[in-house]
């Protein structure tokens, strides 16, 4: 039966892959949720904007309702009495209206369905109507009313007999209010008991609408701390597009982007009713005025027997004020006063897209932070596991390194104690063996103590040092190991080397560690090269480079990344049964960095290695990197 073994790395890869899959799934779900939220938010913002336009429309109706409510149908059969009736009701118009400047003039167009109709205008400051001429901007309205009047008179239309048969003809009769957006003016048709059709015309001031009324309504709906969340305009979408009001300069012109929402001010919301121009309909394709009136009556539930009720509804007593716009041709799809709104950030879509991108950035940022935290945790756990394994290996290695010399010392001492050493020659041999084992033991203890001191933050005695003396002291301290290994030393030291800033004892220990490593790993070549030279470009700070080279085992590329880690020993070295603690190179690197220098290595597997100490050369003042106390971060060993 075959047993499958999972490598140590695979044990980490599987949880990592699972966490990666979960994070990717979370990212996809978050992306989908953000898209759905974007669509819902965009629809909600459009709905709220449309509702706000509807409230602005209602606000305009509330402004115009008091004006319409003031006037009641004249029930006298005398035209003069009708004028006096309207003149009397015109007095409180300015007081009743919330905006006194809104009404500029009041007209009565009498006998519009008779051969000689007359126009009367309310005199300024007086409750009296006087004959007047049609203003130039009223000409289209006059022609329209002339064509409309016969349709409202049952005696002059084909409806007289029908109304008589139905018994629904009520005298006097009234009709709801119309609005002419071109003037602008409110128009109210009335029919007296003698079947005479008249029109009450209330002229409005567009400047008061644009500068006083609409800004207040728009601020109330779209205002936010003194700023508008939307650009709003009231435009007349006639043959010549006209901007009646705009919350932002230039907004509402033809070259503007398509608005987010728009709403007609008069007529059914979202519908532009066609009210054409009378008898000329046959040639122009317009619907006859009588048909338009009948459709209007049906839309507003107006019957011949309920004209009084319809009048009350139009006045706002039984519901909101209903003003039907006057259209002069059938092509009214893009005509009339229209409120348009565009988000201040360019459009609702652009605003939602910006919020969508921000939410995505935040969400994926949190996801990335979570990923980084998980990755850091996994790496930390793995490093802790590796460090624990290295420490266990270190304990095992040190135990072996301690046991070997102790065993030799104890064996030799036991032989001497047992009297087995009977002559001087044997005594010298045993003494040399005990001394060698004791030195190996002392070196191991010294190395451990040195590593401990560098970990805690070793105190250094910095001074200017002669490189040649440091190298000589290092060779003197390792002479026993060099001789016992049979190694040949080749030196190449420049004669004019500058001094370096450092601790003599610590720098000597660095070189001794490198020399001892070269003797242990130098292989059968039995050769060590020591070089010292000055390095540095013209514009860079000079430095002294001390290199220790061997022609032994070499270091693999994988091991080169780890040899400066504490407690690390290459598997190849362990296989060769070369004693060591795995702390030497870590100590050398720490001391070099404490002196403002660095340790570098070049190695080819099977050809040898070169370790180079780079130290700052002499200057007028000591290097900034040097300090009296240098806490050192442990970095590795070979």
mmCIF file of N, CA, C and O in Angstrom, residues 180-243:
data_model
loop_
_atom_site.group_PDB
_atom_site.id
_atom_site.type_symbol
_atom_site.label_atom_id
_atom_site.label_comp_id
_atom_site.label_asym_id
_atom_site.label_seq_id
_atom_site.Cartn_x
_atom_site.Cartn_y
_atom_site.Cartn_z
ATOM 1 N N UNK A 180 -51.676 80.577 -20.029
ATOM 2 C CA UNK A 180 -50.902 80.852 -21.237
ATOM 3 C C UNK A 180 -49.464 81.094 -20.807
ATOM 4 O O UNK A 180 -49.145 82.100 -20.170
ATOM 5 N N UNK A 181 -48.570 80.161 -21.130
ATOM 6 C CA UNK A 181 -47.187 80.239 -20.683
ATOM 7 C C UNK A 181 -46.369 81.237 -21.481
ATOM 8 O O UNK A 181 -45.266 81.605 -21.068
ATOM 9 N N UNK A 182 -46.901 81.693 -22.611
ATOM 10 C CA UNK A 182 -46.161 82.649 -23.426
ATOM 11 C C UNK A 182 -46.241 84.056 -22.852
ATOM 12 O O UNK A 182 -45.303 84.845 -22.990
ATOM 13 N N UNK A 183 -47.376 84.416 -22.182
ATOM 14 C CA UNK A 183 -47.548 85.798 -21.719
ATOM 15 C C UNK A 183 -46.671 86.116 -20.522
ATOM 16 O O UNK A 183 -45.902 87.096 -20.587
ATOM 17 N N UNK A 184 -46.721 85.443 -19.392
ATOM 18 C CA UNK A 184 -47.664 84.410 -18.968
ATOM 19 C C UNK A 184 -48.897 85.036 -18.327
ATOM 20 O O UNK A 184 -48.852 86.153 -17.809
ATOM 21 N N UNK A 185 -49.996 84.265 -18.335
ATOM 22 C CA UNK A 185 -51.245 84.765 -17.783
ATOM 23 C C UNK A 185 -52.151 83.603 -17.429
ATOM 24 O O UNK A 185 -52.116 82.541 -18.056
ATOM 25 N N UNK A 186 -52.977 83.829 -16.395
ATOM 26 C CA UNK A 186 -54.041 82.900 -16.038
ATOM 27 C C UNK A 186 -55.309 83.312 -16.774
ATOM 28 O O UNK A 186 -55.658 84.499 -16.798
ATOM 29 N N UNK A 187 -55.997 82.366 -17.382
ATOM 30 C CA UNK A 187 -57.189 82.657 -18.184
ATOM 31 C C UNK A 187 -58.357 81.834 -17.632
ATOM 32 O O UNK A 187 -58.240 80.611 -17.479
ATOM 33 N N UNK A 188 -59.469 82.554 -17.361
ATOM 34 C CA UNK A 188 -60.641 81.879 -16.816
ATOM 35 C C UNK A 188 -61.861 82.187 -17.689
ATOM 36 O O UNK A 188 -62.352 83.317 -17.683
ATOM 37 N N UNK A 189 -62.380 81.234 -18.468
ATOM 38 C CA UNK A 189 -63.584 81.474 -19.271
ATOM 39 C C UNK A 189 -64.848 81.371 -18.410
ATOM 40 O O UNK A 189 -64.935 80.531 -17.525
ATOM 41 N N UNK A 190 -65.799 82.263 -18.680
ATOM 42 C CA UNK A 190 -67.101 82.212 -18.005
ATOM 43 C C UNK A 190 -68.196 82.365 -19.052
ATOM 44 O O UNK A 190 -68.002 82.972 -20.111
ATOM 45 N N UNK A 191 -69.361 81.832 -18.727
ATOM 46 C CA UNK A 191 -70.507 81.930 -19.626
ATOM 47 C C UNK A 191 -71.689 82.468 -18.815
ATOM 48 O O UNK A 191 -72.121 81.867 -17.827
ATOM 49 N N UNK A 192 -72.174 83.608 -19.235
ATOM 50 C CA UNK A 192 -73.266 84.284 -18.528
ATOM 51 C C UNK A 192 -74.603 83.659 -18.905
ATOM 52 O O UNK A 192 -74.690 82.889 -19.868
ATOM 53 N N UNK A 193 -75.654 83.966 -18.180
ATOM 54 C CA UNK A 193 -76.971 83.385 -18.496
ATOM 55 C C UNK A 193 -77.450 83.672 -19.912
ATOM 56 O O UNK A 193 -78.238 82.904 -20.459
ATOM 57 N N UNK A 194 -76.957 84.788 -20.497
ATOM 58 C CA UNK A 194 -77.405 85.083 -21.872
ATOM 59 C C UNK A 194 -76.500 84.424 -22.899
ATOM 60 O O UNK A 194 -76.508 84.812 -24.072
ATOM 61 N N UNK A 195 -75.717 83.430 -22.483
ATOM 62 C CA UNK A 195 -74.822 82.653 -23.354
ATOM 63 C C UNK A 195 -73.637 83.446 -23.853
ATOM 64 O O UNK A 195 -72.927 82.997 -24.742
ATOM 65 N N UNK A 196 -73.382 84.607 -23.267
ATOM 66 C CA UNK A 196 -72.209 85.390 -23.645
ATOM 67 C C UNK A 196 -70.976 84.790 -22.952
ATOM 68 O O UNK A 196 -70.992 84.525 -21.747
ATOM 69 N N UNK A 197 -69.924 84.587 -23.725
ATOM 70 C CA UNK A 197 -68.692 84.009 -23.201
ATOM 71 C C UNK A 197 -67.665 85.120 -22.985
ATOM 72 O O UNK A 197 -67.406 85.919 -23.903
ATOM 73 N N UNK A 198 -67.139 85.187 -21.775
ATOM 74 C CA UNK A 198 -66.108 86.172 -21.443
ATOM 75 C C UNK A 198 -64.893 85.449 -20.868
ATOM 76 O O UNK A 198 -64.976 84.285 -20.436
ATOM 77 N N UNK A 199 -63.779 86.156 -20.846
ATOM 78 C CA UNK A 199 -62.525 85.587 -20.320
ATOM 79 C C UNK A 199 -61.908 86.573 -19.337
ATOM 80 O O UNK A 199 -61.720 87.753 -19.680
ATOM 81 N N UNK A 200 -61.616 86.101 -18.143
ATOM 82 C CA UNK A 200 -60.858 86.866 -17.160
ATOM 83 C C UNK A 200 -59.382 86.515 -17.334
ATOM 84 O O UNK A 200 -59.011 85.346 -17.288
ATOM 85 N N UNK A 201 -58.564 87.518 -17.558
ATOM 86 C CA UNK A 201 -57.131 87.297 -17.835
ATOM 87 C C UNK A 201 -56.322 87.978 -16.739
ATOM 88 O O UNK A 201 -56.409 89.191 -16.553
ATOM 89 N N UNK A 202 -55.527 87.186 -16.010
ATOM 90 C CA UNK A 202 -54.667 87.708 -14.943
ATOM 91 C C UNK A 202 -53.222 87.576 -15.419
ATOM 92 O O UNK A 202 -52.688 86.466 -15.513
ATOM 93 N N UNK A 203 -52.595 88.695 -15.730
ATOM 94 C CA UNK A 203 -51.218 88.683 -16.227
ATOM 95 C C UNK A 203 -50.243 88.540 -15.063
ATOM 96 O O UNK A 203 -50.368 89.226 -14.043
ATOM 97 N N UNK A 204 -49.269 87.640 -15.225
ATOM 98 C CA UNK A 204 -48.283 87.374 -14.179
ATOM 99 C C UNK A 204 -46.931 87.964 -14.545
ATOM 100 O O UNK A 204 -46.599 88.125 -15.722
ATOM 101 N N UNK A 205 -46.124 88.244 -13.509
ATOM 102 C CA UNK A 205 -44.797 88.815 -13.710
ATOM 103 C C UNK A 205 -43.769 87.680 -13.721
ATOM 104 O O UNK A 205 -43.514 87.053 -12.676
ATOM 105 N N UNK A 206 -43.150 87.374 -14.873
ATOM 106 C CA UNK A 206 -42.165 86.279 -14.912
ATOM 107 C C UNK A 206 -40.927 86.572 -14.080
ATOM 108 O O UNK A 206 -40.267 85.648 -13.601
ATOM 109 N N UNK A 207 -40.588 87.842 -13.911
ATOM 110 C CA UNK A 207 -39.412 88.187 -13.103
ATOM 111 C C UNK A 207 -39.623 87.829 -11.635
ATOM 112 O O UNK A 207 -38.694 87.379 -10.955
ATOM 113 N N UNK A 208 -40.858 88.051 -11.128
ATOM 114 C CA UNK A 208 -41.135 87.677 -9.750
ATOM 115 C C UNK A 208 -41.057 86.159 -9.579
ATOM 116 O O UNK A 208 -40.579 85.658 -8.558
ATOM 117 N N UNK A 209 -41.519 85.417 -10.587
ATOM 118 C CA UNK A 209 -41.390 83.959 -10.556
ATOM 119 C C UNK A 209 -39.925 83.527 -10.517
ATOM 120 O O UNK A 209 -39.538 82.638 -9.760
ATOM 121 N N UNK A 210 -39.108 84.170 -11.368
ATOM 122 C CA UNK A 210 -37.714 83.750 -11.524
ATOM 123 C C UNK A 210 -36.829 84.189 -10.374
ATOM 124 O O UNK A 210 -35.877 83.471 -10.021
ATOM 125 N N UNK A 211 -37.115 85.339 -9.770
ATOM 126 C CA UNK A 211 -36.205 85.890 -8.766
ATOM 127 C C UNK A 211 -36.673 85.702 -7.333
ATOM 128 O O UNK A 211 -35.857 85.828 -6.406
ATOM 129 N N UNK A 212 -37.931 85.425 -7.127
ATOM 130 C CA UNK A 212 -38.433 85.318 -5.766
ATOM 131 C C UNK A 212 -39.070 83.958 -5.472
ATOM 132 O O UNK A 212 -38.698 83.292 -4.498
ATOM 133 N N UNK A 213 -40.026 83.556 -6.306
ATOM 134 C CA UNK A 213 -40.808 82.365 -5.994
ATOM 135 C C UNK A 213 -40.009 81.088 -6.213
ATOM 136 O O UNK A 213 -39.853 80.257 -5.309
ATOM 137 N N UNK A 214 -39.502 80.900 -7.431
ATOM 138 C CA UNK A 214 -38.782 79.660 -7.743
ATOM 139 C C UNK A 214 -37.521 79.467 -6.902
ATOM 140 O O UNK A 214 -37.260 78.347 -6.450
ATOM 141 N N UNK A 215 -36.697 80.510 -6.662
ATOM 142 C CA UNK A 215 -35.523 80.277 -5.805
ATOM 143 C C UNK A 215 -35.884 79.751 -4.424
ATOM 144 O O UNK A 215 -35.192 78.888 -3.882
ATOM 145 N N UNK A 216 -36.989 80.261 -3.834
ATOM 146 C CA UNK A 216 -37.404 79.768 -2.528
ATOM 147 C C UNK A 216 -37.831 78.306 -2.593
ATOM 148 O O UNK A 216 -37.468 77.493 -1.729
ATOM 149 N N UNK A 217 -38.602 77.967 -3.619
ATOM 150 C CA UNK A 217 -39.057 76.584 -3.747
ATOM 151 C C UNK A 217 -37.895 75.631 -3.998
ATOM 152 O O UNK A 217 -37.827 74.533 -3.421
ATOM 153 N N UNK A 218 -36.972 76.039 -4.876
ATOM 154 C CA UNK A 218 -35.821 75.180 -5.189
ATOM 155 C C UNK A 218 -34.922 75.018 -3.975
ATOM 156 O O UNK A 218 -34.451 73.913 -3.674
ATOM 157 N N UNK A 219 -34.698 76.106 -3.240
ATOM 158 C CA UNK A 219 -33.868 76.028 -2.040
ATOM 159 C C UNK A 219 -34.500 75.107 -1.005
ATOM 160 O O UNK A 219 -33.808 74.335 -0.324
ATOM 161 N N UNK A 220 -35.824 75.150 -0.904
ATOM 162 C CA UNK A 220 -36.504 74.290 0.052
ATOM 163 C C UNK A 220 -36.402 72.814 -0.283
ATOM 164 O O UNK A 220 -36.405 71.972 0.613
ATOM 165 N N UNK A 221 -36.313 72.475 -1.563
ATOM 166 C CA UNK A 221 -36.263 71.078 -1.979
ATOM 167 C C UNK A 221 -34.847 70.538 -2.149
ATOM 168 O O UNK A 221 -34.556 69.394 -1.804
ATOM 169 N N UNK A 222 -33.960 71.358 -2.706
ATOM 170 C CA UNK A 222 -32.612 70.872 -3.048
ATOM 171 C C UNK A 222 -31.512 71.546 -2.248
ATOM 172 O O UNK A 222 -30.339 71.264 -2.483
ATOM 173 N N UNK A 223 -31.879 72.454 -1.325
ATOM 174 C CA UNK A 223 -30.856 73.153 -0.558
ATOM 175 C C UNK A 223 -30.227 72.273 0.496
ATOM 176 O O UNK A 223 -30.888 71.450 1.127
ATOM 177 N N UNK A 224 -28.925 72.455 0.687
ATOM 178 C CA UNK A 224 -28.181 71.689 1.688
ATOM 179 C C UNK A 224 -27.042 72.560 2.193
ATOM 180 O O UNK A 224 -26.004 72.695 1.539
ATOM 181 N N UNK A 225 -27.256 73.166 3.373
ATOM 182 C CA UNK A 225 -26.257 74.061 3.973
ATOM 183 C C UNK A 225 -25.856 75.193 3.027
ATOM 184 O O UNK A 225 -24.667 75.502 2.866
ATOM 185 N N UNK A 226 -26.835 75.777 2.419
ATOM 186 C CA UNK A 226 -26.569 76.917 1.553
ATOM 187 C C UNK A 226 -26.170 76.550 0.140
ATOM 188 O O UNK A 226 -25.973 77.442 -0.689
ATOM 189 N N UNK A 227 -26.035 75.278 -0.165
ATOM 190 C CA UNK A 227 -25.675 74.826 -1.507
ATOM 191 C C UNK A 227 -26.777 73.936 -2.055
ATOM 192 O O UNK A 227 -27.488 73.279 -1.301
ATOM 193 N N UNK A 228 -26.897 73.938 -3.375
ATOM 194 C CA UNK A 228 -27.905 73.110 -4.028
ATOM 195 C C UNK A 228 -27.279 71.798 -4.484
ATOM 196 O O UNK A 228 -26.213 71.793 -5.101
ATOM 197 N N UNK A 229 -27.944 70.704 -4.153
ATOM 198 C CA UNK A 229 -27.444 69.402 -4.592
ATOM 199 C C UNK A 229 -27.729 69.154 -6.069
ATOM 200 O O UNK A 229 -27.111 68.275 -6.680
ATOM 201 N N UNK A 230 -28.655 69.916 -6.641
ATOM 202 C CA UNK A 230 -28.984 69.792 -8.063
ATOM 203 C C UNK A 230 -28.991 71.178 -8.688
ATOM 204 O O UNK A 230 -29.274 72.180 -8.018
ATOM 205 N N UNK A 231 -28.675 71.222 -9.970
ATOM 206 C CA UNK A 231 -28.912 72.435 -10.766
ATOM 207 C C UNK A 231 -30.325 72.330 -11.339
ATOM 208 O O UNK A 231 -30.669 71.323 -11.949
ATOM 209 N N UNK A 232 -31.102 73.367 -11.114
ATOM 210 C CA UNK A 232 -32.509 73.348 -11.488
ATOM 211 C C UNK A 232 -32.790 74.540 -12.399
ATOM 212 O O UNK A 232 -32.242 75.629 -12.205
ATOM 213 N N UNK A 233 -33.640 74.307 -13.392
ATOM 214 C CA UNK A 233 -34.020 75.381 -14.315
ATOM 215 C C UNK A 233 -35.473 75.191 -14.719
ATOM 216 O O UNK A 233 -35.994 74.061 -14.760
ATOM 217 N N UNK A 234 -36.127 76.317 -14.989
ATOM 218 C CA UNK A 234 -37.465 76.314 -15.583
ATOM 219 C C UNK A 234 -37.311 76.827 -17.000
ATOM 220 O O UNK A 234 -36.910 77.975 -17.219
ATOM 221 N N UNK A 235 -37.588 75.971 -17.968
ATOM 222 C CA UNK A 235 -37.380 76.326 -19.378
ATOM 223 C C UNK A 235 -38.705 76.205 -20.124
ATOM 224 O O UNK A 235 -39.567 75.392 -19.775
ATOM 225 N N UNK A 236 -38.838 77.023 -21.132
ATOM 226 C CA UNK A 236 -39.982 76.948 -22.036
ATOM 227 C C UNK A 236 -39.517 76.216 -23.284
ATOM 228 O O UNK A 236 -38.726 76.746 -24.075
ATOM 229 N N UNK A 237 -39.997 75.009 -23.480
ATOM 230 C CA UNK A 237 -39.544 74.174 -24.591
ATOM 231 C C UNK A 237 -40.375 74.439 -25.842
ATOM 232 O O UNK A 237 -40.920 73.536 -26.463
ATOM 233 N N UNK A 238 -40.479 75.700 -26.211
ATOM 234 C CA UNK A 238 -41.198 76.064 -27.425
ATOM 235 C C UNK A 238 -40.290 76.032 -28.627
ATOM 236 O O UNK A 238 -39.226 75.399 -28.634
ATOM 237 N N UNK A 239 -40.722 76.730 -29.675
ATOM 238 C CA UNK A 239 -39.889 76.768 -30.880
ATOM 239 C C UNK A 239 -38.540 77.392 -30.570
ATOM 240 O O UNK A 239 -37.523 76.976 -31.107
ATOM 241 N N UNK A 240 -38.569 78.408 -29.718
ATOM 242 C CA UNK A 240 -37.325 79.030 -29.276
ATOM 243 C C UNK A 240 -37.159 78.731 -27.794
ATOM 244 O O UNK A 240 -37.870 79.284 -26.960
ATOM 245 N N UNK A 241 -36.248 77.863 -27.485
ATOM 246 C CA UNK A 241 -36.037 77.438 -26.093
ATOM 247 C C UNK A 241 -35.657 78.646 -25.259
ATOM 248 O O UNK A 241 -34.709 79.373 -25.576
ATOM 249 N N UNK A 242 -36.380 78.849 -24.175
ATOM 250 C CA UNK A 242 -36.167 80.008 -23.325
ATOM 251 C C UNK A 242 -35.963 79.538 -21.895
ATOM 252 O O UNK A 242 -36.713 78.704 -21.392
ATOM 253 N N UNK A 243 -34.949 80.076 -21.272
ATOM 254 C CA UNK A 243 -34.681 79.768 -19.868
ATOM 255 C C UNK A 243 -35.343 80.850 -19.026
ATOM 256 O O UNK A 243 -34.930 82.011 -19.032
#
